[in-house]
mmCIF file of C-alpha atoms in Angstrom:
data_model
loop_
_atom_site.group_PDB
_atom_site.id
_atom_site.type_symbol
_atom_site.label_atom_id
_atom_site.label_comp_id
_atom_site.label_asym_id
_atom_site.label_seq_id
_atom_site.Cartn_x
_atom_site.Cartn_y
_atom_site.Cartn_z
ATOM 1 C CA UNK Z 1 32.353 11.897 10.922
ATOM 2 C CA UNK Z 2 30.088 11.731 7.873
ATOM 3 C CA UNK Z 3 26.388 11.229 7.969
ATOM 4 C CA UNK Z 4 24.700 7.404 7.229
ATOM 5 C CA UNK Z 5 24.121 6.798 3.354
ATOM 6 C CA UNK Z 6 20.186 7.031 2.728
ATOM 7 C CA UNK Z 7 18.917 9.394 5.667
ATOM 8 C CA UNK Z 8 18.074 13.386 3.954
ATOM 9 C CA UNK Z 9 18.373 14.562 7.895
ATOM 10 C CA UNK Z 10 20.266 12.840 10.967
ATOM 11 C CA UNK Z 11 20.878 14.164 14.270
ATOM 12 C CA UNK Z 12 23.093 12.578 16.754
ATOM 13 C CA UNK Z 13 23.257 12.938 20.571
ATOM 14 C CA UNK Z 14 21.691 16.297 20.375
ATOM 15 C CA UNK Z 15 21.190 17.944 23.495
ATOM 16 C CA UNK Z 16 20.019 21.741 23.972
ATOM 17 C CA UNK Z 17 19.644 24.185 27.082
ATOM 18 C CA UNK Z 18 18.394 27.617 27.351
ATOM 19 C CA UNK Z 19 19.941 28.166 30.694
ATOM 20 C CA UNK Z 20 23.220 26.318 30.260
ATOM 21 C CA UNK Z 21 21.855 24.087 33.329
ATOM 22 C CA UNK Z 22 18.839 22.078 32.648
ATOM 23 C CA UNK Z 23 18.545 20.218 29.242
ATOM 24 C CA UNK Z 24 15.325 20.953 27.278
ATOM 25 C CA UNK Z 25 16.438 18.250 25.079
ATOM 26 C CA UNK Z 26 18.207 15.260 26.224
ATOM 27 C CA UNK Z 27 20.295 12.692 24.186
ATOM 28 C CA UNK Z 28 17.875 13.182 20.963
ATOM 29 C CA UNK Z 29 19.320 10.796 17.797
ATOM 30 C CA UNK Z 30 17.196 10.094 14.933
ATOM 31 C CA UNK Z 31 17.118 9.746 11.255
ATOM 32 C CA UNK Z 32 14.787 10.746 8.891
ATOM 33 C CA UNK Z 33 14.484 9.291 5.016
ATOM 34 C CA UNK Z 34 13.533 11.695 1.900
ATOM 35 C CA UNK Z 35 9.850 11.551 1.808
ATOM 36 C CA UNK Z 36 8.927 10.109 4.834
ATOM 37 C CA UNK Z 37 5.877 11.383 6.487
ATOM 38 C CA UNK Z 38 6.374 11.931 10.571
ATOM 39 C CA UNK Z 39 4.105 12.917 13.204
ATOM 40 C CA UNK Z 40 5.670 14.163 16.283
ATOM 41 C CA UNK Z 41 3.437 13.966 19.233
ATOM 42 C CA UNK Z 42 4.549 14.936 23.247
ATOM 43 C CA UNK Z 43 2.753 17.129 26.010
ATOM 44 C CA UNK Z 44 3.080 20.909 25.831
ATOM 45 C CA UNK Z 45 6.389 21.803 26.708
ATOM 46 C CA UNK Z 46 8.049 18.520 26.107
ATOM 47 C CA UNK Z 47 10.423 19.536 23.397
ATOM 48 C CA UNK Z 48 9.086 19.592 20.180
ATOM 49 C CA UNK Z 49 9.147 23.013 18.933
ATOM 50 C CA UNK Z 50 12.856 23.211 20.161
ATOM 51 C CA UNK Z 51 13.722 19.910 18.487
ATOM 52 C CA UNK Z 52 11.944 21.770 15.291
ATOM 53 C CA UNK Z 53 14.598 24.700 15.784
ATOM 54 C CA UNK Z 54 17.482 22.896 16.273
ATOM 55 C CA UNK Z 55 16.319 20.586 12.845
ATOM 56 C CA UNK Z 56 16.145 23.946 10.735
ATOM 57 C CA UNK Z 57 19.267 25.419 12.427
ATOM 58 C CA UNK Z 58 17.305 28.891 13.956
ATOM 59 C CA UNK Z 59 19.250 27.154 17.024
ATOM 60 C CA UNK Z 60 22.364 26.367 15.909
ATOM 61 C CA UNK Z 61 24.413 26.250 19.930
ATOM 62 C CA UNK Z 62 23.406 22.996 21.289
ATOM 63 C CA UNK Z 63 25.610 20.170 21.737
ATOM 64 C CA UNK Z 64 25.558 17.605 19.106
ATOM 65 C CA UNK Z 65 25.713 17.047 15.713
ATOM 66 C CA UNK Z 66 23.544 17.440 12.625
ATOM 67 C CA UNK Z 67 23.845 16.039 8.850
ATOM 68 C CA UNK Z 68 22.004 17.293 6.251
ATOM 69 C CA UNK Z 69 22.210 14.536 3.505
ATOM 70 C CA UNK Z 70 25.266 13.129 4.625
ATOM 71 C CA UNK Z 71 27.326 16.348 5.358
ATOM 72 C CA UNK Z 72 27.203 17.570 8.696
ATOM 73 C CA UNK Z 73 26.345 20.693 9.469
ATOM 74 C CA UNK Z 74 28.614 23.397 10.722
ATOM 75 C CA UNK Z 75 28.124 27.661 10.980
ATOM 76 C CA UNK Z 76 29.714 27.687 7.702
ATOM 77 C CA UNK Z 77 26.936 25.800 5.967
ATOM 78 C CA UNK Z 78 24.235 26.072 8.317
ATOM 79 C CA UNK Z 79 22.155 28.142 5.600
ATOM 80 C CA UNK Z 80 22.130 25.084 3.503
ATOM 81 C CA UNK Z 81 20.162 23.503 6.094
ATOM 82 C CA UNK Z 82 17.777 26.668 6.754
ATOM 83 C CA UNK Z 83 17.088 26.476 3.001
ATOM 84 C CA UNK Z 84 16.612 22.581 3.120
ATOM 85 C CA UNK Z 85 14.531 23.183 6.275
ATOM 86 C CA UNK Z 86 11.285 24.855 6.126
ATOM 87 C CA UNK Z 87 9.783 25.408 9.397
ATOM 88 C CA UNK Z 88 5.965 26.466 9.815
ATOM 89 C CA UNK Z 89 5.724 28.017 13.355
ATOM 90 C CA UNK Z 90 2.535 27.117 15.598
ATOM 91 C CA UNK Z 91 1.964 30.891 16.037
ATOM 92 C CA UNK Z 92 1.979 32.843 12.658
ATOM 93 C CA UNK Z 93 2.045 36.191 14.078
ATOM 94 C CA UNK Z 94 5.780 34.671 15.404
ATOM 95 C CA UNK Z 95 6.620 34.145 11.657
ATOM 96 C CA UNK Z 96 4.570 36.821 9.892
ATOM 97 C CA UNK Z 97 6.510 40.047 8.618
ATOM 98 C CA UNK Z 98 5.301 41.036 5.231
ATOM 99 C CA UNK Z 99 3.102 44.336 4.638
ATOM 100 C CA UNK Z 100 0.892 42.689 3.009
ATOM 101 C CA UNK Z 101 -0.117 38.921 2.103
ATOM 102 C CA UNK Z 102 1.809 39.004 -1.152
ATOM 103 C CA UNK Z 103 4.511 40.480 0.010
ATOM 104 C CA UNK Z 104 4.522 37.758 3.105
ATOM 105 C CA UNK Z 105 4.395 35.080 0.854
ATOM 106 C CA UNK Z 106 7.116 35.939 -1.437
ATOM 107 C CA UNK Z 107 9.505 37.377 1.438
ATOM 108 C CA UNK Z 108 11.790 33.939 1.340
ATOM 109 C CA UNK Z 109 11.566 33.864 -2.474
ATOM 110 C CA UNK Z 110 13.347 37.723 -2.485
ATOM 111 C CA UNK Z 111 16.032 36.273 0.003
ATOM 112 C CA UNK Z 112 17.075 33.490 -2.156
ATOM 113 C CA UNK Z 113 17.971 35.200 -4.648
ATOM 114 C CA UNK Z 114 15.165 33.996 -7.293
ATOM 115 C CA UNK Z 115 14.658 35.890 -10.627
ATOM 116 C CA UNK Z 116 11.268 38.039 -10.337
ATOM 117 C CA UNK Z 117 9.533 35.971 -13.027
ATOM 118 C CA UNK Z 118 9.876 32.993 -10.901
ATOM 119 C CA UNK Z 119 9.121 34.403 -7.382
ATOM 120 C CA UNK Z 120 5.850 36.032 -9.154
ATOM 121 C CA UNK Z 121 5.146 32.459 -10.265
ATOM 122 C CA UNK Z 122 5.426 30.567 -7.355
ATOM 123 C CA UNK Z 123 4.053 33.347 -5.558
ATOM 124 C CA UNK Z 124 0.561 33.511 -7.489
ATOM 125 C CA UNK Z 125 0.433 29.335 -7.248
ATOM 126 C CA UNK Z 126 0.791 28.996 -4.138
ATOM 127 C CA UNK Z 127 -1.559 32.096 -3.302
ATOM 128 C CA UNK Z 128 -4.496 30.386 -5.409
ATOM 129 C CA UNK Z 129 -3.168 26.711 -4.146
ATOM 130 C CA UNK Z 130 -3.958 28.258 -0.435
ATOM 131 C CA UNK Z 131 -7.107 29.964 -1.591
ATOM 132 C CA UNK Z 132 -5.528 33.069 -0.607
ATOM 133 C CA UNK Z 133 -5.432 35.037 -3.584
ATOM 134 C CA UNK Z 134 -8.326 37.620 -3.263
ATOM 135 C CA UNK Z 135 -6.473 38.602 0.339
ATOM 136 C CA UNK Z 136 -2.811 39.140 -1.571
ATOM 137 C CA UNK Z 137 -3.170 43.319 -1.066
ATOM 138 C CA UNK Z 138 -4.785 43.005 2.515
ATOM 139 C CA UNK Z 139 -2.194 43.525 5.339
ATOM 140 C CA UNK Z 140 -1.535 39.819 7.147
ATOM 141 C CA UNK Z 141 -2.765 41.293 10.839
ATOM 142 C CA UNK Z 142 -6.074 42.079 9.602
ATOM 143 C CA UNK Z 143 -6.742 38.547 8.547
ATOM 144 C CA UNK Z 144 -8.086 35.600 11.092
ATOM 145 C CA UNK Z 145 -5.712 33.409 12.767
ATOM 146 C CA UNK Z 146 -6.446 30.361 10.342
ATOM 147 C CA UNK Z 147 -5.852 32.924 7.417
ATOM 148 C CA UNK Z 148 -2.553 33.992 9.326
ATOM 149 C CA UNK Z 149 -1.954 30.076 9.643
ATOM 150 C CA UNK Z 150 -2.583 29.580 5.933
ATOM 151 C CA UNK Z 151 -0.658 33.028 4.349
ATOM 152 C CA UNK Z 152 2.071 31.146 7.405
ATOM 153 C CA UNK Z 153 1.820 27.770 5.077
ATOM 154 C CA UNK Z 154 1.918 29.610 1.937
ATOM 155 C CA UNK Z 155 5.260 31.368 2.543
ATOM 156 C CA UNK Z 156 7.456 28.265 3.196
ATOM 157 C CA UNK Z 157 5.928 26.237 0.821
ATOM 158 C CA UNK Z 158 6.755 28.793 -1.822
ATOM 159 C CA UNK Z 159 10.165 28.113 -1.215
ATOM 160 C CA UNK Z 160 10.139 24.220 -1.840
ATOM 161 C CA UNK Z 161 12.415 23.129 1.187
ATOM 162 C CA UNK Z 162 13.377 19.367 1.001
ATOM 163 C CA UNK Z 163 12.038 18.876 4.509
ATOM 164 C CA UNK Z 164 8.818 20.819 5.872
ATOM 165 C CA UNK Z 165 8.180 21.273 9.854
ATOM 166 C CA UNK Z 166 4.598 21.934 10.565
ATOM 167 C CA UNK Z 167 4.038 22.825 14.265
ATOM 168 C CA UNK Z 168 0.399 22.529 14.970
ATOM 169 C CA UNK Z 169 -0.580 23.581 11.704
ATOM 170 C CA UNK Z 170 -4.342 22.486 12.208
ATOM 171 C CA UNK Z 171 -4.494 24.398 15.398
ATOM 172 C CA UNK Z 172 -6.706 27.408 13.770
ATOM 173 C CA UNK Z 173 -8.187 25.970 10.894
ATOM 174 C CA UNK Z 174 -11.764 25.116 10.524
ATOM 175 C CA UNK Z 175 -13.320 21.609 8.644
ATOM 176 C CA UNK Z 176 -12.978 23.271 5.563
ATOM 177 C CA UNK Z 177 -9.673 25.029 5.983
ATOM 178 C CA UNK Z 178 -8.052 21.730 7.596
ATOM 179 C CA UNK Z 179 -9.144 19.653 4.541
ATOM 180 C CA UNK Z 180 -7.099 22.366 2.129
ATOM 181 C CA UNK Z 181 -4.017 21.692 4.315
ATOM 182 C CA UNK Z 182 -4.941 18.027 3.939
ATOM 183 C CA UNK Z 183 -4.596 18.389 -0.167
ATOM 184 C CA UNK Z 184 -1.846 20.358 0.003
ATOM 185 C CA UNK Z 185 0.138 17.698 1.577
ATOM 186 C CA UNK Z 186 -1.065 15.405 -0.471
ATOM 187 C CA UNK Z 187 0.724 17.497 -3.117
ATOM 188 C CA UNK Z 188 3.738 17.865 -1.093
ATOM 189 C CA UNK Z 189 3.742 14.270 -0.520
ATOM 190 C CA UNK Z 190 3.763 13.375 -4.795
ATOM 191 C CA UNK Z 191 6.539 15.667 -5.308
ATOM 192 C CA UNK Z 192 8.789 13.558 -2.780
ATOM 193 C CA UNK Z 193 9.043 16.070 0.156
ATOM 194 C CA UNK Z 194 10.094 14.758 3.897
ATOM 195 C CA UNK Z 195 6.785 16.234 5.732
ATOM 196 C CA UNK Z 196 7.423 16.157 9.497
ATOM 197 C CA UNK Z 197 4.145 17.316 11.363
ATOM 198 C CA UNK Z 198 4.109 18.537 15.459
ATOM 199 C CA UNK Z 199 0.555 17.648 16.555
ATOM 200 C CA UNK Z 200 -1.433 16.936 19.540
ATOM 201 C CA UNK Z 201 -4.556 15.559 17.030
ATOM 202 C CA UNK Z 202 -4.034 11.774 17.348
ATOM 203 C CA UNK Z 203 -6.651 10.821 14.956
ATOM 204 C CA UNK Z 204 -5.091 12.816 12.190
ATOM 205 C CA UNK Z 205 -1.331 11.309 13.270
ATOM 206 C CA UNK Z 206 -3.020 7.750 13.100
ATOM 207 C CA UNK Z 207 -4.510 8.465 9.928
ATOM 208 C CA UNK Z 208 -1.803 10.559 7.882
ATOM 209 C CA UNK Z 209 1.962 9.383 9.269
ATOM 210 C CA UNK Z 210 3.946 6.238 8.628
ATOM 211 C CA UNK Z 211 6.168 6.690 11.169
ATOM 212 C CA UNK Z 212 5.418 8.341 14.999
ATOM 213 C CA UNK Z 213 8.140 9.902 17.125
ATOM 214 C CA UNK Z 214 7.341 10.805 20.614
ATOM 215 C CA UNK Z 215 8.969 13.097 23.153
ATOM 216 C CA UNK Z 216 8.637 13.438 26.458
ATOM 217 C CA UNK Z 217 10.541 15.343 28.922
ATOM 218 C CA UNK Z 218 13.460 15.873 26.035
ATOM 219 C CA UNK Z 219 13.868 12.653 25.168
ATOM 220 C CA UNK Z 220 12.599 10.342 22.018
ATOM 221 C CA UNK Z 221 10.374 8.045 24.775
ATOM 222 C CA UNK Z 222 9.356 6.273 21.118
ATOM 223 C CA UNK Z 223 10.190 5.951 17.466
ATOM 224 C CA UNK Z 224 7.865 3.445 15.288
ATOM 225 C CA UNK Z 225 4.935 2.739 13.044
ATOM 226 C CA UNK Z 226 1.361 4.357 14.147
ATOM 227 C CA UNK Z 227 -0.525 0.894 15.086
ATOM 228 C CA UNK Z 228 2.649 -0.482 17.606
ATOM 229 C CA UNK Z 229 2.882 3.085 19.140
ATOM 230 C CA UNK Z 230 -1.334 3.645 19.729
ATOM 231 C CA UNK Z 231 -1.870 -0.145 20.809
ATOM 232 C CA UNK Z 232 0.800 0.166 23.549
ATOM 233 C CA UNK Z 233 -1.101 1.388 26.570
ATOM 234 C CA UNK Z 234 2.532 1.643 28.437
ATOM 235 C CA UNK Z 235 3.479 4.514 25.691
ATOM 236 C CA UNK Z 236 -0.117 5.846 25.913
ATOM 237 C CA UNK Z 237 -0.171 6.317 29.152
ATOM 238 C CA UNK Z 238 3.238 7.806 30.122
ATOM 239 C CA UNK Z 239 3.283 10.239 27.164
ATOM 240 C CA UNK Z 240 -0.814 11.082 28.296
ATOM 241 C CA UNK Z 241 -1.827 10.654 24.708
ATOM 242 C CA UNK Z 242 -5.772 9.259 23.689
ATOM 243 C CA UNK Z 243 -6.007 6.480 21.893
ATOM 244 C CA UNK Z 244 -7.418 7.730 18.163
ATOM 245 C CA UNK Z 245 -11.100 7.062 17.931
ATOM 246 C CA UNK Z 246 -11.248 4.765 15.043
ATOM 247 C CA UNK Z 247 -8.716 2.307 16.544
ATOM 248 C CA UNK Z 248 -10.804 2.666 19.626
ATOM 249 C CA UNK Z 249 -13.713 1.874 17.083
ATOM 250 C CA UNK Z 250 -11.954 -1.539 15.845
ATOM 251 C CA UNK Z 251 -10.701 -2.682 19.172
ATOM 252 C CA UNK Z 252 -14.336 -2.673 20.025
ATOM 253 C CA UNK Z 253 -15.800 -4.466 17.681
ATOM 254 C CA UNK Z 254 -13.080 -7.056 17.380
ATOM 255 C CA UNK Z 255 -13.287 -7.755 20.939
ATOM 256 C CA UNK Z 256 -17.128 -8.468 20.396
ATOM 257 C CA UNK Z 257 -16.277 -10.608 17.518
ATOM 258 C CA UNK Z 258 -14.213 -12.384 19.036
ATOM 259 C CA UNK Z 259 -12.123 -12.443 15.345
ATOM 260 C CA UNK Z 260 -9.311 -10.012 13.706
ATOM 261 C CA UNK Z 261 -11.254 -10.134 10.254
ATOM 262 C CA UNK Z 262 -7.688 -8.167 9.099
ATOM 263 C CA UNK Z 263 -8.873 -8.083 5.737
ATOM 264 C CA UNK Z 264 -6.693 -5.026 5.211
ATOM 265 C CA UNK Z 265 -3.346 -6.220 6.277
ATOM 266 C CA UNK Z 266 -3.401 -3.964 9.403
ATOM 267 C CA UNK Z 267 -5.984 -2.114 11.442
ATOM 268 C CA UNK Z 268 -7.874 0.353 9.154
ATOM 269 C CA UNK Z 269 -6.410 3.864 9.068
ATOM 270 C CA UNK Z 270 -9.284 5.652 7.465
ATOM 271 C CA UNK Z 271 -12.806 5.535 7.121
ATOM 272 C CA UNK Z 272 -12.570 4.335 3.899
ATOM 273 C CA UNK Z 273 -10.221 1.044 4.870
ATOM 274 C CA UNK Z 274 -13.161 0.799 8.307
ATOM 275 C CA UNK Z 275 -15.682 0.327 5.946
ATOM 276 C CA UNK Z 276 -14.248 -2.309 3.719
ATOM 277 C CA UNK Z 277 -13.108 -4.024 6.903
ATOM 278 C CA UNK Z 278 -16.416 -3.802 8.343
ATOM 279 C CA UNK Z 279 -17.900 -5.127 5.506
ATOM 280 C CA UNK Z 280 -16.712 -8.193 6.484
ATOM 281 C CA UNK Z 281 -18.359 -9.156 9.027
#
């Protein structure tokens, strides 16, 4: 069976168990474009971080199948996909293994096989991209948990996957920190990469994805654009997510209105697209 033309990832009736009894994942089938940018949203302990390590194949025993631009993926090639695949784990002391931050960072680059001029080069970017660069000879477990998170960060994007997994990457970043991993996706996002993003921070999902998956219990309980998944109390409600703030915001003053003033195509996503709308009034 080949993969469907125009999908960079696809994964068909997927279903994984730790225990060979009860299914962590249940009957999982989506496809995923080059470039797209996802936000993955669920409960603790619905699924997400083992969907994540099925999609990078670091679990590779589950039963169904996975294509990786239209070839599916088998233990002969499943390295393709863990190269394609970068995966940024929730907890970077899970991840972390380098000595030091510069030789963290440029720990994937070795095992691919790069040249040293170009691993030294992507190295130093990414280290300066990260602002990370004055803590390259400090050893990673003497740094705080949002530097772990960012030297975490630095390491896969050094290694330009197609498709980058972050789970919870905001978790341990401050303001400042969590704008820097704002404009770095921004980057990521002009040089074409599929950005798929675990994250219980509705307000940033609202803002930042075009496209919302959510799990619960296993299973995909919705797949669609950001405004028809947060103005559906039914989904809201069953997958115990909050409505984000600035939709909350709009509803408001609508309602008071008693108009949709939708001078920007769609309810505003950012402050920014608030403001102009509200300037209407």
């Amino acid at each position: 069976m080949a993969g469907t033309p125009g999908y960079i990832l696809e994964i068909h009736n997927l279903y994984y168990s730790y225990d060979n009894r009860n299914n962590v994942l249940s009957n999982i089938n989506l496809g995923i474009k080059k470039g797209e940018k996802i936000a993955l949203l669920g409960a603790n302990g619905a699924g997400k971080s083992t969907l994540f390590l099925n999609m990078n194949g670091v679990y590779n025993k589950g039963n169904g199948e996975i294509f990786l631009s239209g070839t599916k993926v088998t233990r002969k090639n499943i390295n393709r996909l863990r190269q394609s695949v970068g995966y940024v784990f929730q907890e970077p002391d899970s991840q972390i293994v380098g000595t030091t931050v510069l030789n963290e960072v440029s720990f994937g680059l070795v095992n691919l096989g790069l040249p040293e001029s170009e691993i030294q080069k992507r190295t130093i970017n990414i280290l300066k991209e990260m602002n990370l660069y004055n803590y390259k000879d400090k050893p990673p477990h003497y740094l705080s948990g949002g530097e772990k998170k960012r030297v975490a960060i630095a390491g896969v994007i050094a290694m330009q996957p197609d498709i980058i997994l972050f789970d919870e990457p905001m978790a341990s970043l401050d303001p400042g920190n969590s704008l820097m991993f704002e404009n770095i996706l921004a980057k990521l996002e002009d040089k074409g990469k599929t950005i798929i993003i675990s994250t219980h921070n509705t307000d940033f999902a609202y803002k930042w994805a075009d496209r919302i998956i959510v799990i619960d219990n296993g299973s995909i309980l919705a797949d669609d654009k950001p405004i028809e998944i947060f103005t559906s109390e039914e989904i809201l409600k069953k997958a115990n997510l909050t409505k984000p703030m600035l939709l909350q915001v709009y509803e408001i003053i609508k309602k008071k209105y008693g108009k949709d003033l939708n001078t920007c195509g769609n309810a505003p996503k950012s402050i920014n697209e608030f403001a102009k709308w509200f300037n209407h009034l």
